[in-house]
Tab-separated table of N, CA and C in Angstrom:
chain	number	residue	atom	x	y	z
A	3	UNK	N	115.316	134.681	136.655
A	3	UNK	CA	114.991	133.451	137.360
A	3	UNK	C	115.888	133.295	138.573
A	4	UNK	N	115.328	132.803	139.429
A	4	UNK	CA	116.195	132.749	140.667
A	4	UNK	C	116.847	131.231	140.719
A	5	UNK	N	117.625	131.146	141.315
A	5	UNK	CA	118.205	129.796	141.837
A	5	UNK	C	117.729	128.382	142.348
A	6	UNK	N	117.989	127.314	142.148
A	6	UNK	CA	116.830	126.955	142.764
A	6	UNK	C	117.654	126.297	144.357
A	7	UNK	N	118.935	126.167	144.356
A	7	UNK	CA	119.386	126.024	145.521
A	7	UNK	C	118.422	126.270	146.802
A	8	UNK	N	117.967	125.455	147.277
A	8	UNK	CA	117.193	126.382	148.758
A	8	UNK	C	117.529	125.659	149.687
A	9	UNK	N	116.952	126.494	150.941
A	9	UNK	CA	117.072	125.972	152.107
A	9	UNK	C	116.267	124.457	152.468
A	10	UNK	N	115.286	124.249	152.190
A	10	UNK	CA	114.550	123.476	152.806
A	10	UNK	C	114.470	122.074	151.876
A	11	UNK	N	115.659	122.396	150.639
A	11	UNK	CA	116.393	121.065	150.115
A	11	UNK	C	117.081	120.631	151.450
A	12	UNK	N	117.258	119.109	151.486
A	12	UNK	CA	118.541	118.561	151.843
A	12	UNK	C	119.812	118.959	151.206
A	13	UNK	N	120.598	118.283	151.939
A	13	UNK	CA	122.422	118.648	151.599
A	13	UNK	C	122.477	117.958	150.138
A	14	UNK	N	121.815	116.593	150.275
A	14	UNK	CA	122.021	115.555	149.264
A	14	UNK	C	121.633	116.431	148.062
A	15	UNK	N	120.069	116.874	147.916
A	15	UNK	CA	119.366	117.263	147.182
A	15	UNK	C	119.695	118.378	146.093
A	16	UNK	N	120.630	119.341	147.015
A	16	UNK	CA	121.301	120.502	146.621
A	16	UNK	C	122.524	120.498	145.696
A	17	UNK	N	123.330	119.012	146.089
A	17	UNK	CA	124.519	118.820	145.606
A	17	UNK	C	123.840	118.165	144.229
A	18	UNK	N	122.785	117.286	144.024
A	18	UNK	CA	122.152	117.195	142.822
A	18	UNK	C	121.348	117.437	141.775
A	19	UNK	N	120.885	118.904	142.228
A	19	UNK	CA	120.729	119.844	141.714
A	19	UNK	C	121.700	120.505	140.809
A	20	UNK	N	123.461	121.048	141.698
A	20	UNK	CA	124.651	121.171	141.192
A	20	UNK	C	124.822	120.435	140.010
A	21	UNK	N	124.935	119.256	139.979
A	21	UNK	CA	125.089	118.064	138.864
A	21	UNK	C	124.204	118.090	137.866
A	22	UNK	N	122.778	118.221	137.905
A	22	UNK	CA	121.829	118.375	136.680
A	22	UNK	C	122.297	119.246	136.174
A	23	UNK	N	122.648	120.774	136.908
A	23	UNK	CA	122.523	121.440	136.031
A	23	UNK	C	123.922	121.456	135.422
A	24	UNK	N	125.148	120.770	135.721
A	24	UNK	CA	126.326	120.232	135.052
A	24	UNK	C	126.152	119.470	133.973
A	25	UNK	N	125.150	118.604	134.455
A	25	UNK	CA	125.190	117.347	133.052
A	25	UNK	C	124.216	118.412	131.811
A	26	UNK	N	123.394	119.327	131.988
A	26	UNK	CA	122.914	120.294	130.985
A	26	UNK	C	123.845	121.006	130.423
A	27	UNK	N	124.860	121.222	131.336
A	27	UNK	CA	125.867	122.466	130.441
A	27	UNK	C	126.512	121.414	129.589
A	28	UNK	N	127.290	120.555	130.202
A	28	UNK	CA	128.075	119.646	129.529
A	28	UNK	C	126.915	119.255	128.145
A	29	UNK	N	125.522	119.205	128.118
A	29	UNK	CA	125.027	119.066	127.059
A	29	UNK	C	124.720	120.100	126.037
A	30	UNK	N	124.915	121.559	126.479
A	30	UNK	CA	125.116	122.539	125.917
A	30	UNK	C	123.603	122.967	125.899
A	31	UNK	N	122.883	122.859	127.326
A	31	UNK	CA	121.941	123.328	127.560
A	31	UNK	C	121.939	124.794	128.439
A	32	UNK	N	120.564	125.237	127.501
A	32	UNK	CA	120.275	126.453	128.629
A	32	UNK	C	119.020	125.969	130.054
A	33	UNK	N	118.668	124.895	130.035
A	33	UNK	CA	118.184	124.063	130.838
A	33	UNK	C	117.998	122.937	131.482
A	34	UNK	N	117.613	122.472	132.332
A	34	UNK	CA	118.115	121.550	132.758
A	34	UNK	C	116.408	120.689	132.991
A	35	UNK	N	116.448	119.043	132.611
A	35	UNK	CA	114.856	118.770	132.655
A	35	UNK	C	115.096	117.663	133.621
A	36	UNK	N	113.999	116.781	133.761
A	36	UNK	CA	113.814	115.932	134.836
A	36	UNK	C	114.782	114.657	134.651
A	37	UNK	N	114.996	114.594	133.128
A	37	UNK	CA	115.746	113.047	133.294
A	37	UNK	C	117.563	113.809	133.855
A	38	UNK	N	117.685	114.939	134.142
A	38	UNK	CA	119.049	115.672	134.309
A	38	UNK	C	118.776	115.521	135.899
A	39	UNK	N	117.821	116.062	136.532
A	39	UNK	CA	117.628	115.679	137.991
A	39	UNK	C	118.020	114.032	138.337
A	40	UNK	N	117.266	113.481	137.736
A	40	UNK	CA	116.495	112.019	138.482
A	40	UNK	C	118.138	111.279	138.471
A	41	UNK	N	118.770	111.544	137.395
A	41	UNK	CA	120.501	111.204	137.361
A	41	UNK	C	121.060	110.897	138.574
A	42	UNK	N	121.378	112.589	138.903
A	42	UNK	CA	122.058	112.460	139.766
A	42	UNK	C	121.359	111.794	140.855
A	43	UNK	N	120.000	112.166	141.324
A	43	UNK	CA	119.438	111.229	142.405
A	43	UNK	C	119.692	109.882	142.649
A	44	UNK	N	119.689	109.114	141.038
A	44	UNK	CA	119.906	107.863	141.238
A	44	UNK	C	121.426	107.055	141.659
A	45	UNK	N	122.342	108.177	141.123
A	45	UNK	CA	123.631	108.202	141.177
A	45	UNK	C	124.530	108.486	142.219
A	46	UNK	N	124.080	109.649	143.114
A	46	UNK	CA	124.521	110.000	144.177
A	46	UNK	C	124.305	109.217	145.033
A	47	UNK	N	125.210	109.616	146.528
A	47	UNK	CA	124.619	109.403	147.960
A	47	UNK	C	123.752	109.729	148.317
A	48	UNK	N	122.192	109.560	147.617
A	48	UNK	CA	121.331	110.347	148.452
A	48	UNK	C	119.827	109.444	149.217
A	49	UNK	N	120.696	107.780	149.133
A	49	UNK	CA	119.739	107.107	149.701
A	49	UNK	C	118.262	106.588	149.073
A	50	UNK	N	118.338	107.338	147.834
A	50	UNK	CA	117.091	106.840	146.621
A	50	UNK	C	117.758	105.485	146.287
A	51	UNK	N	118.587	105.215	145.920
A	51	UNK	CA	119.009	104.018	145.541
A	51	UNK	C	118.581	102.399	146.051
A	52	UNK	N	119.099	102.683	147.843
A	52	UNK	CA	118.752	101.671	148.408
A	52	UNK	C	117.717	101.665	148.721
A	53	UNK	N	116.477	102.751	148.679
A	53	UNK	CA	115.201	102.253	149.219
A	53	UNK	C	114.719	102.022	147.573
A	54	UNK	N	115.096	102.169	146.177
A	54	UNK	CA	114.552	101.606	145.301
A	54	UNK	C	114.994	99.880	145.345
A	55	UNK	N	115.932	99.661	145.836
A	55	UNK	CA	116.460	98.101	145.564
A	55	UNK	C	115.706	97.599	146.664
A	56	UNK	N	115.550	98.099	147.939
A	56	UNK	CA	114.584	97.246	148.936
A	56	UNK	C	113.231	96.941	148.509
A	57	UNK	N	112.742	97.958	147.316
A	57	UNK	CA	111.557	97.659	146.692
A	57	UNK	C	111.660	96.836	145.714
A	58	UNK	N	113.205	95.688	145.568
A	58	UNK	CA	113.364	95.144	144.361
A	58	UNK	C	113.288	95.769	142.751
A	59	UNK	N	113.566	97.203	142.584
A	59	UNK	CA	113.501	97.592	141.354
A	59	UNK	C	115.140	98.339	141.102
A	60	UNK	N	115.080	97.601	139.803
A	60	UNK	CA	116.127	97.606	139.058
A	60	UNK	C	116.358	98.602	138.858
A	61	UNK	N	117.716	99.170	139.356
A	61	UNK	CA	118.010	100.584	139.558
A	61	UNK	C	118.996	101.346	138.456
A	62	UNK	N	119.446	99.863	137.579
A	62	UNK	CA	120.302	99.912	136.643
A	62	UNK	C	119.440	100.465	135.508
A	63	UNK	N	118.506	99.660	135.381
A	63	UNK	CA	117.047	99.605	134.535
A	63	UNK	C	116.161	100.949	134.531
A	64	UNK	N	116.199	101.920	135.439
A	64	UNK	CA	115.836	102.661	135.779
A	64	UNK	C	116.927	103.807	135.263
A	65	UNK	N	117.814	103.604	135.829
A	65	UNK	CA	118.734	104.788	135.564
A	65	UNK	C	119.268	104.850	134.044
A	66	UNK	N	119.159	103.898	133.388
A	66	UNK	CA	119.084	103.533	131.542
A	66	UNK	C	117.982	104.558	131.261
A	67	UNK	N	116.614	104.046	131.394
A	67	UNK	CA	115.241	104.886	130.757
A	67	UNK	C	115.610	106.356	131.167
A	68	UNK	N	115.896	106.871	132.679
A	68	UNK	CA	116.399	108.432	132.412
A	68	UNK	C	117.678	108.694	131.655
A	69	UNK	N	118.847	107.918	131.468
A	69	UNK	CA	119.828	108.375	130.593
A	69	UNK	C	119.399	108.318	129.215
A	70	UNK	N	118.211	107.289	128.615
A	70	UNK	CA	117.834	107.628	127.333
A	70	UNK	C	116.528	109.294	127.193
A	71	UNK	N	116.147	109.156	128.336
A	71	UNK	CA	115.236	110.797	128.194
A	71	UNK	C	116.216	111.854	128.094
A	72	UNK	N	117.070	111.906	128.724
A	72	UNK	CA	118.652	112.907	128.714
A	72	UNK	C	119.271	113.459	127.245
A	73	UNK	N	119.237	112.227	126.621
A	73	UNK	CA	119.814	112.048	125.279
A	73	UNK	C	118.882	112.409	124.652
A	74	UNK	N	117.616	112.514	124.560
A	74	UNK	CA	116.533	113.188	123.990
A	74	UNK	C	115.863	114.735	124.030
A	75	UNK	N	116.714	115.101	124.737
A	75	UNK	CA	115.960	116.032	125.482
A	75	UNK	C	116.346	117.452	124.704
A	76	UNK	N	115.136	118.244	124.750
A	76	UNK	CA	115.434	119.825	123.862
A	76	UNK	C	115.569	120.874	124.453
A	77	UNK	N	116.309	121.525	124.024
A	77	UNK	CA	116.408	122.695	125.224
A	77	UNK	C	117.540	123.876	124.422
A	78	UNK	N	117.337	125.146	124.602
A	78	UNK	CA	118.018	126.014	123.618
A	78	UNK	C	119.460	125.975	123.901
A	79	UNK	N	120.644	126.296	122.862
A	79	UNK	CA	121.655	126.288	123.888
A	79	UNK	C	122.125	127.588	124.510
A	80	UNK	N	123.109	126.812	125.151
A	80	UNK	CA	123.453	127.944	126.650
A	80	UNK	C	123.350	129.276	125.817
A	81	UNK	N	123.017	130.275	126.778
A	81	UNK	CA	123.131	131.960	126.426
A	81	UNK	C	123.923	132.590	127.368
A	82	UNK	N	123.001	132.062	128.863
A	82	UNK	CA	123.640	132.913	129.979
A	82	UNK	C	124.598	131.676	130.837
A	83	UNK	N	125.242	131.739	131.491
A	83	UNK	CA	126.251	130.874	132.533
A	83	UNK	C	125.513	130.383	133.348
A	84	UNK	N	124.121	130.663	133.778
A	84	UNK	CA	123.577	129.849	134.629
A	84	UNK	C	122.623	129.110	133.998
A	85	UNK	N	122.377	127.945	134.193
A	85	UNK	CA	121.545	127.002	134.303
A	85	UNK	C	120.259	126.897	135.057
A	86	UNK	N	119.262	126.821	134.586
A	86	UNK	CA	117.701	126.812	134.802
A	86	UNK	C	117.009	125.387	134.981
A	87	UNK	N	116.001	125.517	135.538
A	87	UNK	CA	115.141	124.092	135.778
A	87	UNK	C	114.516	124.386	134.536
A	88	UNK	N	113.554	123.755	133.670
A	88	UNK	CA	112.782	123.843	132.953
A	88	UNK	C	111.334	123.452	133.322
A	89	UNK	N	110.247	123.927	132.699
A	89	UNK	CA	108.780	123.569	133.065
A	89	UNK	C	108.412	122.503	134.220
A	90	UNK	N	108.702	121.638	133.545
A	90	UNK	CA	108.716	119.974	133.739
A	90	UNK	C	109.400	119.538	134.899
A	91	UNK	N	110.673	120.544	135.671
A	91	UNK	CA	111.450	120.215	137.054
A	91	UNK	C	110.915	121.003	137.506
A	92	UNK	N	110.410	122.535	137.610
A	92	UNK	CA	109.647	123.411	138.483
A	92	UNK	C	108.177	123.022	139.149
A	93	UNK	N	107.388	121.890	138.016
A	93	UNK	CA	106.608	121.181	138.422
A	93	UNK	C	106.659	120.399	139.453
A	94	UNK	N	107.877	119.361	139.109
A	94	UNK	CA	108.309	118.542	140.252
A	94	UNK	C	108.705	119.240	141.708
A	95	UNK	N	109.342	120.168	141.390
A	95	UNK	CA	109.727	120.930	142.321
A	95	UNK	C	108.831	121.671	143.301
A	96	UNK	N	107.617	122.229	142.768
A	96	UNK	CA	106.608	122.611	143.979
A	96	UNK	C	105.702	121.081	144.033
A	97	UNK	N	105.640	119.725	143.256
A	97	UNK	CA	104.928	118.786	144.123
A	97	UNK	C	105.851	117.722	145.121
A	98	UNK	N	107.139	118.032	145.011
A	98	UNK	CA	107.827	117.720	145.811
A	98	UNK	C	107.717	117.865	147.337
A	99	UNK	N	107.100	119.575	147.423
A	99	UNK	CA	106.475	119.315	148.819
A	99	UNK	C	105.542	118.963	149.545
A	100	UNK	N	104.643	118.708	148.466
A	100	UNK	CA	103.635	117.500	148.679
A	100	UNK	C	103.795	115.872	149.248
A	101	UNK	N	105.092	115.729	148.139
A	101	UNK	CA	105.697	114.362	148.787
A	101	UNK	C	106.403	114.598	150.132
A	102	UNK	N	107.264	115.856	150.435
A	102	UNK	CA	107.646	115.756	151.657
A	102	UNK	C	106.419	115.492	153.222
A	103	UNK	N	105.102	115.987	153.114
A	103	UNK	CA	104.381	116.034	153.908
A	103	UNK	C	103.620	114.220	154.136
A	104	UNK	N	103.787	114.388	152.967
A	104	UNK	CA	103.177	112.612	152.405
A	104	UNK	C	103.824	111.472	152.885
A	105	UNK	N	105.641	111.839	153.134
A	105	UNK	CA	106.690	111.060	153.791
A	105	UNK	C	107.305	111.442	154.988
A	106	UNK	N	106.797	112.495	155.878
A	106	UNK	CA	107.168	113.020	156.796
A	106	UNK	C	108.180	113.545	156.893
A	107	UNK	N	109.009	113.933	156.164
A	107	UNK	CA	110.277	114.379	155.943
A	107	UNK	C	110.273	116.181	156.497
A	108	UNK	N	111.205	116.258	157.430
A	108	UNK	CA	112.678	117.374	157.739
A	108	UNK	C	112.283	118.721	156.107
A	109	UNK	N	113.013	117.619	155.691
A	109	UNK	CA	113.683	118.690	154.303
A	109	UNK	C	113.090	118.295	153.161
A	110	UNK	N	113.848	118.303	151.630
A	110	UNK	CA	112.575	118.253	150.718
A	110	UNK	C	114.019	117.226	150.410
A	111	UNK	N	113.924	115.910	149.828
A	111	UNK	CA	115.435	115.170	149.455
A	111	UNK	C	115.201	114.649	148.577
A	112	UNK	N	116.086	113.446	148.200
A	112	UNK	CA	116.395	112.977	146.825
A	112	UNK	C	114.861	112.260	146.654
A	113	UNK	N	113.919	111.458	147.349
A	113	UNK	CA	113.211	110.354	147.559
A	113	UNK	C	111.213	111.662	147.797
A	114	UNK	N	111.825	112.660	148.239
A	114	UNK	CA	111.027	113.273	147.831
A	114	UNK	C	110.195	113.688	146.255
A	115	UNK	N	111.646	114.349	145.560
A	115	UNK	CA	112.145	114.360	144.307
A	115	UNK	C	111.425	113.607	143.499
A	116	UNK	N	112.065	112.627	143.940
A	116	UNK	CA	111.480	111.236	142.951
A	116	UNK	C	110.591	110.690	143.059
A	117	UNK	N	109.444	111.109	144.314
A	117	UNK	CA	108.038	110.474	144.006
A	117	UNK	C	107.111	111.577	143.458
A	118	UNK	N	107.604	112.820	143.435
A	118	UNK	CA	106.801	113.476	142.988
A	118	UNK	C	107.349	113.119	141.182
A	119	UNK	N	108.595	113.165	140.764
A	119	UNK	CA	108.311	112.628	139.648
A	119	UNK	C	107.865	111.207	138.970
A	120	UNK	N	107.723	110.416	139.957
A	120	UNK	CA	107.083	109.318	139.557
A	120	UNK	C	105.562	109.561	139.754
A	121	UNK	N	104.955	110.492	140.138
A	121	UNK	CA	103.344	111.108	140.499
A	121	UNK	C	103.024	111.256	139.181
A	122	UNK	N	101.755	110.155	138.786
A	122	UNK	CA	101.128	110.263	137.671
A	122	UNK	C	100.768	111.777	137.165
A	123	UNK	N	100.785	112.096	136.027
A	123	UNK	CA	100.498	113.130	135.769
A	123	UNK	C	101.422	114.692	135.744
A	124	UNK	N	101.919	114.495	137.176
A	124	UNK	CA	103.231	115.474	137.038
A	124	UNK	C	104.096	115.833	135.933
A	125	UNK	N	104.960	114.893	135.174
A	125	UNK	CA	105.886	114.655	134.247
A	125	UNK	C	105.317	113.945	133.496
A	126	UNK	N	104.689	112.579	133.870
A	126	UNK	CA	104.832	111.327	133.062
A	126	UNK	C	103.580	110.420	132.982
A	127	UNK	N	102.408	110.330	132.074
A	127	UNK	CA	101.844	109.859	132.090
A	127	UNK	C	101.472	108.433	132.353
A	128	UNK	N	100.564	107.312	132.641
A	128	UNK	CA	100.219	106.044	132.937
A	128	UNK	C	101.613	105.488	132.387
A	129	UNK	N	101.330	105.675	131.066
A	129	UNK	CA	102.259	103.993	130.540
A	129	UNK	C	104.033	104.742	130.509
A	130	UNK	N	104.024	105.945	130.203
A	130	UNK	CA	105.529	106.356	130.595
A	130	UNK	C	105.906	105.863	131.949
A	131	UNK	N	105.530	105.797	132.731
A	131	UNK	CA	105.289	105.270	134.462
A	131	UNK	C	105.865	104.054	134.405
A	132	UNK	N	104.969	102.801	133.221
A	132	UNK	CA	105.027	102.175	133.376
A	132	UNK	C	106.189	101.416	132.828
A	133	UNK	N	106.860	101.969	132.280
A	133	UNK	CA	108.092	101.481	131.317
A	133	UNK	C	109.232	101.305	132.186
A	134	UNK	N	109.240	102.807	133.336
A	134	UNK	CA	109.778	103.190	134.266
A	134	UNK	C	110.089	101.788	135.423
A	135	UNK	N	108.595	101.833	135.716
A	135	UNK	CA	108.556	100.363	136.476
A	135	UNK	C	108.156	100.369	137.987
A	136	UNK	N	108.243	102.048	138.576
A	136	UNK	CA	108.460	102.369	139.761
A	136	UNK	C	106.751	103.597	140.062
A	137	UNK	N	106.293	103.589	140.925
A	137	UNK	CA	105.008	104.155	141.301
A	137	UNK	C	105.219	104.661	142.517
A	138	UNK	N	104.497	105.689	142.445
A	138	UNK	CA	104.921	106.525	143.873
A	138	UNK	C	103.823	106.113	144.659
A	139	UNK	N	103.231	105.158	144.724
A	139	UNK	CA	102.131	104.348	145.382
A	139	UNK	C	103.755	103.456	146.127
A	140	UNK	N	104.309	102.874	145.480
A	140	UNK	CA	105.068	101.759	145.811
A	140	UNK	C	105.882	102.444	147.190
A	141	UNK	N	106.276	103.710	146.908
A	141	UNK	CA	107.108	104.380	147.545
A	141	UNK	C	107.067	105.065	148.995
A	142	UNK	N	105.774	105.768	148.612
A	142	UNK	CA	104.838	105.775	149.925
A	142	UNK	C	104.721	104.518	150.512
A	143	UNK	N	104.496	102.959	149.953
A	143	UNK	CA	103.887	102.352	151.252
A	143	UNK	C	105.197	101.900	151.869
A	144	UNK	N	106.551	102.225	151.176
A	144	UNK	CA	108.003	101.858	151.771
A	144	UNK	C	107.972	102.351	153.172
């Protein structure tokens, strides 16, 4: 498996990538899944934050429901030293550039990321969505 570091991530994007796949090892994963991404997104400098609060959504509230998917999450433990995306982030990861074209975006970044995982169907079905609270309808019309 190759890396998923790339070029046509942002700086932000890359450095939270680094971190998922930290918070997986630290979980004694050989993979790393979407609620390990969406973390650091929500956590970092990467500007997801404040355009979720300009949309009035609770970011605290949000970042709870992915720290409880985290704590749930299955995955074999570590074998090799590197850390992998799993199914479910490789998904996100090629509709991510969907969202980049969708938001006009440079690079592929944190807000990219996260509307493709808030994209029905991608990861998370209707009412998982809805627990969430956040729609990549909402995000786009930001």
């Amino acid at each position: 498996m190759m890396d998923v570091i790339q070029n046509n991530f942002s700086v932000s994007l890359n450095s939270s990538v680094k971190m998922a796949k930290s918070l997986a090892h630290s979980d004694n994963h050989s993979t790393y899944g979407v609620a390990h991404l969406a973390l650091p997104l929500l956590l970092e400098q990467t500007g997801l934050e404040g355009i979720l609060k300009s949309l009035n959504k609770d970011v605290a509230y949000i970042t709870d429901g992915f720290e409880m998917r985290k704590e749930i999450y299955q995955s074999a433990h570590i074998v090799d030293k590197e850390i992998y995306p799993d199914d479910e982030v490789t998904k996100v990861f090629d509709e991510s550039e969907r969202s980049k074209l969708k938001l006009g975006t440079d690079f592929i970044d944190a807000t990219c990321i996260f509307t493709a995982i808030v994209r029905q169907g991608v990861v998370y079905n209707n009412q998982q969505l809805e627990t969430l609270g956040i729609s990549e309808k909402e995000i786009l019309k930001l």
